[in-house]
Amino acid sequence: MSDHQGSPDPMAGHEAEFDPAPGQGGSRHEEAAAPPAGRGPRGVLGAVHNLFRMRLDKSGHRVFMVAAGFTIVYAVIAGRLVQLGLRPDPPTSYKRAQQETAGVRPDIVDRNGEILATDIKTVSVFAEPRRIIDKDEAVELITAVLPDVDARDLREKLGSKKGFVWVKREITPKQQQEVYRLGLPGVGFLPENKRVYPNGPAAAHVLGFTNLDNQGIAGIEKWIDGQGMADLGLAGFARQATDLKPVQLSIDLRAQHALRDEVSKGIEKYKAKAGAGMILDVTTGEIVALASLPDYDPNNPVDALEPNRINRMTVGVYEMGSTFKALTTAMALDSGKVSINSSFDARGALAYGRFRIHDYHGTNRVLTVPEVFIHSSNIGTARMALAIGVQGHKEFLKKMGQLDRMRTELPESAEPIVPARWGELNTMTIAFGHGLAVAPMQAVAAVGALVNGGNFLTPTVLKRTAEDAAKLGHRVIKPETSEALRYVMRLNAEKGSAGKAAVPGYFVGGKTGTAEKVIGGRYSKNRLFTTFMAIAPADKPKYLFLVIYDEPQGLPETYGFATAAWNAGATTGKVIERVAPILGLPPRFDPPVAPFPVMARMGAWGTR
């Protein structure tokens, strides 16, 4: 054996290490290589791992994978947005709260721009029951700072599954701070609008009131909502009061205060159950003042729905007594069948079957038309109506708006009570104000037309120009008939029952009305409804005044009488004395020259 064969070759040893025979274990490089594809999960993970190795030839695949991932994410987001747009989820608690908060309303001002109703900003407390952790603790803390919140009711609200509940509406700034300091999660605040009436009960029955959501419940407030005010708010056109034009009423706040004060004093003095008053501009149909007592404060209208606090001018219906004789006299004169110089037999009672019609203060003689009016003769007035007939009487009263419900801006109104069967006896009694019950505003509107030249205007509580009034009115009697009515009303103030309202300097005319109330289906002689209507100045009337009392009592100074002249007439005189200067009617201490030319030319009774 040679030395060459026995000595190992160094190169051979290296080749054996790096180039093994087939079937033997591979080198370290071959052990690090990825296993072949298609060998289960280890093969997939290996492929992904190999893809994200920092090798230049794999970068294109990596970019494609990232882009695909982002595309999928954005596609999911876009799909969700489309879904929300097509089928939105219920509103959040905050949005729902905003929908339930009180909306803004326009200011209400009187004819001179004085604020009668306006909005102020306030805050309300709401809760989200789902976010409140300890409901018992929340109830205890909230009722401690808001003691008028009912604990049981609040616990029920917070225990519900609702997303939003009111805790308390319209809290004070001090209460807001106290609730805020509690630091309760799920309890928050929302700004709201609160309706306030700076003049308290003044014109309450005209203004009406709103609920907690600032929605009109009665009066002109309800009328405003009927004009589409809520729709403006929902459309985003009314976010604050300055976005809305103020609603200007025909009411004069100064005259309103004076009227309410005098009627209130009269109720106390004459111990009446109730009273009411109204001032109407007969040239435009504007209601300058309207009071009905007892009334209420619209800032806190808790007793507004009590039966005794209705608006007696529009909701109450009454037999207006002898004030209706003005309508009967006008009807007779305007028909042409009766003239101012006609006479009617008032001797003895007027019989109709078993019924007898008497005069309260009978003269027992033949009376001219002016005498029938100033003596308030039931007999003479009934004979006038019979001269026209049942059908003519009904048609005239229909034309004067006495047989249908009167519609004004005030939603509250009542149907008149009309006889189911209207015969001659009905015409006789209705002629002097018994047997037909109407709202006093209806009677005022009719008498206003009788004295303004014969133009009927539906009363309004909104400010109205003379031009608008001329377009809205319609003629119901001739101008000479209107002069005759003014004449007999003035004559009644000079020589008849209207003397207590004849304030010097204002050339007042008027008519009293005393009706017995129907109690248990029968007329009661001791329970009266008294009425007084007055015009000023009688030669060219601008204003018509009405005062009514429900069951006034006789006093020693009225000699025990409780009829209209002694109470409603006396109050009307005081109202005219206070209000006429305010309304721009200066006193005239020299009588007007030829105030009733047609009556003078015809030689009417009393003109000589």
XYZ file of C-alpha atoms in Angstrom:
608
model
C 0.000 0.000 0.000
C 1.477 3.288 -1.146
C 1.572 6.518 0.780
C -0.809 8.163 -1.772
C -3.719 5.850 -1.123
C -3.405 6.078 2.628
C -3.417 9.874 2.817
C -6.817 11.550 2.596
C -7.363 14.202 -0.154
C -8.470 17.570 1.331
C -10.605 18.482 -1.674
C -12.340 15.167 -1.597
C -13.355 15.838 1.949
C -14.930 19.178 0.984
C -16.844 17.659 -1.887
C -18.244 15.020 0.438
C -19.484 17.711 2.779
C -21.194 19.955 0.168
C -22.250 17.421 -2.444
C -23.826 14.476 -0.706
C -24.929 11.428 -2.519
C -28.491 11.073 -3.593
C -30.791 10.053 -0.770
C -28.673 11.515 1.950
C -29.345 14.671 3.942
C -29.114 17.922 1.975
C -26.977 20.960 2.655
C -28.013 23.871 4.964
C -29.199 25.890 1.902
C -31.528 23.165 0.797
C -32.931 22.718 4.298
C -33.965 26.508 4.387
C -35.841 26.322 1.083
C -39.696 26.322 1.176
C -41.403 22.974 0.859
C -43.175 22.281 -2.390
C -46.623 23.889 -2.987
C -49.741 21.893 -2.399
C -48.649 20.267 0.852
C -51.440 21.587 3.210
C -51.495 24.544 5.613
C -47.758 24.600 6.050
C -47.438 25.077 2.347
C -49.922 28.062 2.266
C -48.280 29.801 5.215
C -44.939 29.257 3.647
C -46.140 30.791 0.381
C -47.443 33.907 2.225
C -44.240 34.121 4.200
C -42.242 33.841 1.007
C -44.421 36.565 -0.613
C -43.618 39.131 2.072
C -39.886 38.411 2.171
C -37.846 41.421 1.180
C -37.250 40.276 -2.379
C -37.549 42.599 -5.311
C -39.266 40.079 -7.538
C -42.180 39.783 -5.012
C -42.962 43.587 -4.596
C -45.661 43.665 -7.320
C -47.634 40.964 -5.566
C -47.395 42.786 -2.255
C -48.786 46.052 -3.730
C -51.655 44.159 -5.312
C -52.557 42.521 -1.983
C -52.565 45.844 -0.052
C -54.633 47.590 -2.735
C -57.120 44.740 -2.715
C -57.440 44.990 1.076
C -58.133 48.735 0.995
C -60.637 48.257 -1.814
C -62.583 45.733 0.257
C -62.614 48.017 3.345
C -63.841 51.031 1.376
C -66.450 48.939 -0.384
C -67.857 47.840 2.997
C -67.959 51.461 4.237
C -69.662 52.660 1.061
C -72.238 49.897 1.284
C -73.017 50.817 4.877
C -73.472 54.473 3.946
C -75.893 53.530 1.177
C -77.791 51.364 3.653
C -78.047 54.226 6.146
C -79.247 56.545 3.418
C -81.961 54.201 2.203
C -83.104 53.036 5.654
C -81.972 55.470 8.350
C -81.781 54.353 11.940
C -84.107 55.942 14.511
C -82.971 59.468 15.491
C -80.589 59.866 18.360
C -81.841 61.074 21.713
C -80.539 64.571 21.081
C -82.261 64.828 17.724
C -85.473 63.532 19.192
C -85.223 66.053 22.006
C -84.771 68.860 19.490
C -87.903 67.717 17.691
C -89.902 67.872 20.917
C -88.706 71.262 22.128
C -91.016 74.269 22.005
C -90.920 76.082 18.683
C -90.620 79.808 18.157
C -93.752 81.964 17.803
C -94.260 85.486 16.468
C -94.768 88.339 18.891
C -98.319 89.589 19.372
C -98.642 93.364 19.666
C -101.545 95.747 20.174
C -102.588 98.350 17.606
C -99.916 100.732 18.940
C -97.081 98.176 18.931
C -97.174 97.326 22.655
C -96.096 93.738 23.361
C -98.987 91.478 24.377
C -97.222 88.119 23.964
C -93.618 87.179 23.241
C -91.091 84.329 23.572
C -88.247 84.166 26.048
C -85.391 81.654 26.058
C -85.466 79.005 28.755
C -83.881 75.599 29.433
C -85.382 72.150 29.993
C -83.800 69.021 31.516
C -83.889 65.703 29.674
C -82.451 62.256 30.390
C -81.305 59.244 28.393
C -82.299 56.236 30.550
C -79.951 53.834 28.742
C -76.912 55.876 29.776
C -77.824 56.292 33.442
C -75.847 53.886 35.607
C -77.542 54.132 39.021
C -81.148 55.128 38.473
C -82.099 55.284 42.160
C -79.207 57.625 42.874
C -80.148 59.785 39.895
C -83.752 60.073 41.104
C -82.641 60.979 44.623
C -80.205 63.651 43.436
C -82.522 65.190 40.826
C -85.535 65.441 43.136
C -83.305 67.035 45.773
C -82.590 70.013 43.497
C -85.939 69.889 41.671
C -88.391 69.144 44.511
C -91.505 69.612 42.347
C -90.499 66.633 40.171
C -92.474 63.538 41.167
C -89.985 60.889 42.289
C -92.171 57.901 41.377
C -92.886 59.259 37.915
C -89.200 60.029 37.338
C -88.150 56.549 38.481
C -90.570 55.013 35.969
C -89.189 57.198 33.197
C -85.582 56.379 33.986
C -86.411 52.677 34.296
C -87.840 52.567 30.781
C -85.934 51.519 27.689
C -86.549 54.819 25.939
C -83.676 56.756 24.485
C -85.071 60.104 25.665
C -87.413 61.401 28.403
C -88.168 64.853 29.773
C -87.243 65.407 33.407
C -88.573 68.946 33.804
C -89.499 71.624 31.307
C -88.649 75.290 31.655
C -86.323 75.460 34.646
C -84.636 78.560 36.055
C -80.920 79.350 35.547
C -80.294 78.577 39.210
C -81.915 75.159 38.855
C -79.877 74.505 35.741
C -76.648 75.152 37.648
C -77.710 72.855 40.481
C -78.552 70.014 38.102
C -75.297 70.582 36.207
C -73.241 70.284 39.408
C -74.722 66.825 40.018
C -72.546 65.539 37.162
C -74.961 62.799 36.177
C -74.145 61.048 32.902
C -77.176 60.783 30.628
C -78.748 64.004 31.950
C -78.598 67.082 29.727
C -80.169 70.427 28.874
C -81.905 71.816 25.823
C -82.776 75.448 25.073
C -86.484 76.121 24.533
C -88.890 78.996 23.932
C -91.384 79.933 26.636
C -94.440 82.076 25.868
C -94.962 84.989 28.237
C -97.711 87.591 28.509
C -96.309 90.764 30.093
C -99.740 92.232 30.904
C -101.094 89.264 32.816
C -104.841 88.757 32.376
C -105.314 91.796 30.107
C -107.058 90.601 26.919
C -106.661 86.986 28.063
C -109.701 85.777 26.127
C -108.415 87.408 22.959
C -104.839 86.168 23.278
C -105.587 82.657 24.525
C -102.530 80.680 25.636
C -100.044 77.964 24.627
C -98.983 74.621 26.065
C -95.485 73.539 27.143
C -94.567 72.841 23.524
C -95.505 76.438 22.600
C -98.515 75.289 20.607
C -101.574 77.532 20.584
C -104.456 76.162 22.660
C -107.009 78.992 22.537
C -107.662 82.494 21.268
C -105.468 84.220 18.704
C -102.611 81.883 19.668
C -104.566 78.962 18.247
C -105.490 81.016 15.181
C -101.783 81.708 14.526
C -101.055 77.967 14.414
C -103.880 77.561 11.937
C -102.103 79.952 9.562
C -99.263 77.466 8.974
C -96.855 78.704 11.646
C -95.824 75.142 12.551
C -95.058 74.372 8.909
C -92.713 77.370 8.757
C -90.816 76.037 11.747
C -90.470 72.545 10.286
C -89.255 74.019 7.009
C -86.540 75.926 8.856
C -87.922 79.417 8.178
C -88.730 80.260 11.797
C -85.835 79.658 14.174
C -86.214 82.863 16.211
C -88.913 85.461 16.769
C -87.186 87.974 14.491
C -87.769 85.586 11.569
C -91.511 86.122 11.932
C -93.560 89.260 11.425
C -95.411 90.280 14.617
C -99.162 89.709 14.663
C -100.760 93.117 15.210
C -104.140 93.123 16.904
C -106.866 95.747 16.845
C -106.785 95.806 20.668
C -105.705 99.067 22.328
C -103.975 98.017 25.546
C -104.859 101.286 27.293
C -108.567 100.947 26.537
C -108.380 97.242 27.434
C -107.072 98.018 30.931
C -109.739 100.674 31.489
C -112.607 98.452 30.304
C -111.522 95.473 32.382
C -111.051 97.658 35.457
C -114.524 99.224 35.237
C -116.290 95.912 34.595
C -114.392 94.353 37.514
C -115.430 97.187 39.827
C -119.015 96.807 38.649
C -119.064 93.060 39.393
C -117.910 93.784 42.917
C -120.300 96.700 43.436
C -123.432 95.036 42.048
C -122.518 91.572 43.410
C -122.881 90.022 39.961
C -121.823 86.456 39.109
C -119.909 87.664 36.079
C -119.567 90.530 33.651
C -118.123 91.420 30.288
C -117.517 94.388 28.044
C -116.486 95.260 24.514
C -115.562 98.315 22.451
C -116.067 98.117 18.672
C -114.894 100.565 16.007
C -118.079 100.643 13.910
C -116.292 102.123 10.881
C -113.801 99.264 10.505
C -115.240 96.406 12.573
C -112.128 96.348 14.787
C -112.501 95.173 18.382
C -110.622 97.796 20.375
C -111.148 96.119 23.765
C -112.759 92.919 25.009
C -112.996 91.749 28.608
C -114.850 88.809 30.139
C -114.721 88.304 33.893
C -113.798 86.199 35.729
C -110.822 85.654 33.448
C -107.401 84.020 33.897
C -103.694 84.731 33.574
C -102.384 83.150 30.337
C -98.945 82.877 31.980
C -100.462 80.218 34.249
C -103.774 79.176 32.700
C -104.577 76.405 35.165
C -108.174 77.584 35.602
C -108.824 78.715 32.011
C -111.171 75.791 31.326
C -113.469 76.405 34.293
C -117.042 76.929 33.021
C -117.320 80.315 34.715
C -114.264 81.656 32.869
C -115.541 81.344 29.310
C -115.359 84.198 26.861
C -118.880 85.545 27.310
C -118.609 87.663 24.193
C -118.289 84.700 21.820
C -118.999 81.459 23.706
C -121.884 82.521 25.939
C -125.314 82.822 24.278
C -127.938 84.984 25.939
C -131.292 86.586 25.365
C -130.189 90.167 24.844
C -133.369 91.782 26.098
C -134.430 95.216 24.917
C -131.208 95.904 23.020
C -132.856 93.737 20.348
C -135.478 96.454 19.943
C -132.887 98.374 17.925
C -132.936 95.587 15.317
C -136.737 95.411 15.280
C -137.053 99.185 14.860
C -134.520 99.192 12.017
C -136.285 96.269 10.334
C -139.648 98.013 10.451
C -138.288 101.341 9.165
C -136.152 99.802 6.427
C -139.065 97.741 5.105
C -140.985 100.878 4.157
C -144.098 99.596 5.930
C -143.321 101.736 8.977
C -142.070 105.329 9.086
C -140.544 107.332 11.901
C -143.943 108.986 12.379
C -145.952 105.747 12.567
C -147.889 105.036 15.777
C -148.621 101.830 17.678
C -151.271 101.102 20.267
C -149.656 100.318 23.621
C -152.861 100.506 25.682
C -153.345 97.428 27.815
C -151.705 94.044 27.271
C -151.121 92.483 23.863
C -152.933 89.140 23.801
C -151.963 86.140 21.748
C -153.979 83.077 22.654
C -153.454 82.461 26.358
C -150.325 84.608 26.412
C -150.230 88.284 27.430
C -147.425 90.710 26.616
C -146.993 93.651 29.033
C -144.769 96.714 29.260
C -142.386 97.036 32.217
C -143.318 100.706 32.674
C -146.537 100.953 30.716
C -147.790 104.285 29.336
C -151.184 102.879 28.331
C -151.414 105.068 25.251
C -150.632 105.199 21.565
C -146.884 105.679 20.948
C -144.880 106.932 17.989
C -141.824 104.956 16.863
C -139.368 107.139 18.844
C -141.605 106.853 21.912
C -141.801 103.073 21.576
C -137.985 103.064 21.623
C -137.373 105.427 24.549
C -140.143 103.879 26.675
C -138.864 100.411 25.679
C -142.391 99.275 24.945
C -142.663 95.525 24.463
C -146.164 95.937 23.094
C -145.235 98.589 20.520
C -142.153 96.648 19.402
C -144.114 93.399 19.022
C -146.684 95.205 16.869
C -143.848 96.517 14.661
C -142.574 92.984 14.113
C -146.059 91.686 13.320
C -146.343 94.385 10.668
C -143.356 92.800 8.896
C -144.418 89.187 9.400
C -142.667 86.007 10.480
C -140.837 85.364 7.216
C -139.645 88.936 6.849
C -138.470 88.941 10.468
C -136.443 85.751 9.996
C -134.899 87.027 6.774
C -133.863 90.298 8.398
C -132.248 88.617 11.397
C -130.497 86.186 9.049
C -129.109 89.110 7.081
C -127.927 90.729 10.319
C -125.980 87.584 11.305
C -128.186 86.619 14.262
C -129.228 83.116 13.198
C -125.811 81.593 12.434
C -122.581 81.048 14.340
C -120.325 84.081 14.009
C -116.861 83.224 12.707
C -113.938 85.445 13.663
C -110.227 84.852 14.260
C -111.130 83.632 17.756
C -111.731 79.856 17.451
C -114.144 79.787 20.396
C -117.684 80.582 19.320
C -121.184 79.282 19.915
C -124.270 78.651 17.825
C -127.260 80.877 18.587
C -130.288 79.163 20.103
C -133.096 79.564 17.566
C -136.712 78.369 18.025
C -137.332 75.022 16.386
C -140.765 76.201 15.293
C -140.961 79.901 14.591
C -144.475 81.318 14.580
C -146.081 84.679 15.249
C -145.659 84.378 19.006
C -141.917 83.801 18.526
C -141.686 86.867 16.308
C -143.502 88.937 18.948
C -141.183 87.911 21.803
C -137.951 87.909 19.778
C -138.823 91.460 18.710
C -138.109 92.646 22.264
C -135.246 90.232 22.990
C -136.804 87.057 24.415
C -136.883 83.666 22.713
C -133.631 83.964 20.720
C -130.227 83.605 22.385
C -127.117 84.903 20.626
C -123.497 85.612 21.481
C -123.167 89.270 22.556
C -120.581 89.861 19.817
C -123.247 88.968 17.254
C -125.603 91.584 18.653
C -122.796 94.151 18.732
C -121.952 93.491 15.076
C -125.604 93.971 14.097
C -126.061 97.232 16.027
C -122.723 98.446 14.644
C -124.130 98.035 11.135
C -127.333 99.850 12.134
C -125.456 102.978 13.233
C -122.487 103.186 10.815
C -124.622 103.948 7.776
C -125.872 100.417 7.131
C -122.631 98.542 6.350
C -122.295 95.120 8.029
C -118.750 94.221 9.076
C -117.799 90.973 10.784
C -115.825 91.979 13.908
C -112.098 91.315 13.895
C -109.343 91.282 16.515
C -106.721 92.026 13.841
C -105.815 95.574 12.906
C -107.764 96.575 9.781
C -107.599 99.689 7.610
C -110.639 101.684 6.517
C -109.886 100.689 2.908
C -109.937 96.972 3.778
C -113.138 97.442 5.759
C -114.826 99.104 2.782
C -114.024 96.040 0.654
C -115.207 93.537 3.252
C -118.482 95.133 4.307
C -121.885 94.809 2.677
C -124.975 96.980 2.943
C -127.856 95.685 5.062
C -130.036 98.787 5.604
C -130.496 102.169 3.906
C -128.493 105.192 5.139
C -131.672 107.012 6.207
C -132.655 104.012 8.348
C -129.236 104.179 10.003
C -129.797 107.868 10.770
C -133.164 107.037 12.318
C -131.498 104.475 14.625
C -128.842 106.948 15.681
C -131.560 109.487 16.327
C -133.687 107.289 18.592
C -130.596 106.084 20.484
C -129.566 109.669 21.127
C -133.124 110.513 22.136
C -133.014 107.624 24.605
C -129.910 109.101 26.235
C -131.625 112.478 26.544
C -135.098 111.372 27.657
C -135.049 107.634 28.251
C -133.259 104.819 30.086
C -129.784 105.546 28.652
C -129.332 108.747 30.645
C -126.781 107.238 33.072
C -124.314 106.757 30.212
C -124.815 110.220 28.717
C -121.335 111.583 29.498
C -121.300 115.338 28.789
C -119.355 116.336 25.687
C -119.571 113.020 23.835
C -123.126 113.163 22.412
C -123.832 109.592 23.547
C -126.727 107.445 22.383
C -127.729 104.110 23.856
C -130.160 101.323 24.633
C -130.692 99.226 27.746
C -131.609 95.551 27.830
C -132.856 93.499 30.771
C -133.710 89.836 30.247
C -134.987 87.321 32.767
C -132.841 84.207 32.826
C -134.360 80.826 32.051
C -134.025 78.600 35.128
C -135.463 75.105 34.944
C -137.371 75.904 31.783
C -139.081 78.989 33.264
C -138.206 82.676 33.349
C -136.992 83.847 36.746
C -137.950 87.402 37.701
C -135.156 87.642 40.287
C -132.241 86.435 38.158
C -131.504 88.943 35.441
C -129.077 89.352 32.587
C -128.509 93.057 31.943
C -127.063 94.701 28.843
C -126.228 98.218 27.775
C -125.108 99.393 24.329
C -123.917 102.938 23.686
C -122.590 104.823 20.657
C -120.375 107.900 20.624
C -120.775 110.379 19.085
C -124.356 109.662 18.031
C -124.344 112.036 15.034
C -121.390 110.203 13.443
C -120.531 107.145 15.550
C -116.979 105.949 15.828
C -117.265 103.510 18.728
C -119.912 101.162 20.093
C -119.658 100.228 23.780
C -121.206 97.135 25.368
C -121.365 96.087 29.037
C -123.201 93.027 30.369
C -123.761 91.674 33.885
C -124.935 88.229 34.919
C -127.325 88.346 37.878
C -126.508 91.792 39.307
C -128.212 92.659 42.610
C -130.210 95.698 43.564
C -128.600 98.140 45.989
C -129.956 100.844 48.301
C -128.478 103.469 45.981
C -130.292 101.877 43.012
C -133.520 101.822 45.061
C -133.425 98.050 44.946
C -133.588 97.926 41.151
C -131.271 95.510 39.295
C -132.282 96.465 35.754
C -129.719 97.427 33.121
C -129.867 101.204 33.470
C -128.742 101.025 37.098
C -125.711 98.747 36.603
C -124.621 98.061 33.003
C -125.643 101.601 31.971
C -123.777 103.227 34.840
C -120.627 101.189 34.106
C -120.780 102.042 30.403
C -120.828 105.753 31.270
C -117.659 105.335 33.328
C -115.989 103.383 30.514
C -116.787 106.136 27.989
C -115.504 108.791 30.350
C -112.161 107.010 30.753
C -111.668 105.608 27.275
C -112.973 108.274 24.888
C -109.991 110.652 25.386
C -107.566 107.724 24.992
C -109.192 106.747 21.698
C -108.992 110.251 20.281
C -112.562 111.415 20.855
C -112.251 114.968 22.182
C -115.250 116.286 24.124
C -117.559 118.737 22.352
C -119.375 120.965 24.773
C -121.325 122.716 22.029
C -123.980 120.410 20.539
C -123.512 119.531 16.864
C -125.446 121.564 14.315
C -128.191 119.593 12.497
C -127.004 116.145 13.619
C -130.029 114.324 12.108
C -131.140 116.255 9.010
C -133.460 113.577 7.575
C -135.294 113.191 10.882
C -135.683 116.969 11.175
C -137.019 117.192 7.639
C -139.558 114.451 8.352
C -140.640 116.149 11.581
C -139.940 113.098 13.732
C -141.224 113.075 17.297
C -138.750 114.940 19.488
C -137.213 117.114 16.753
C -139.511 120.062 17.409
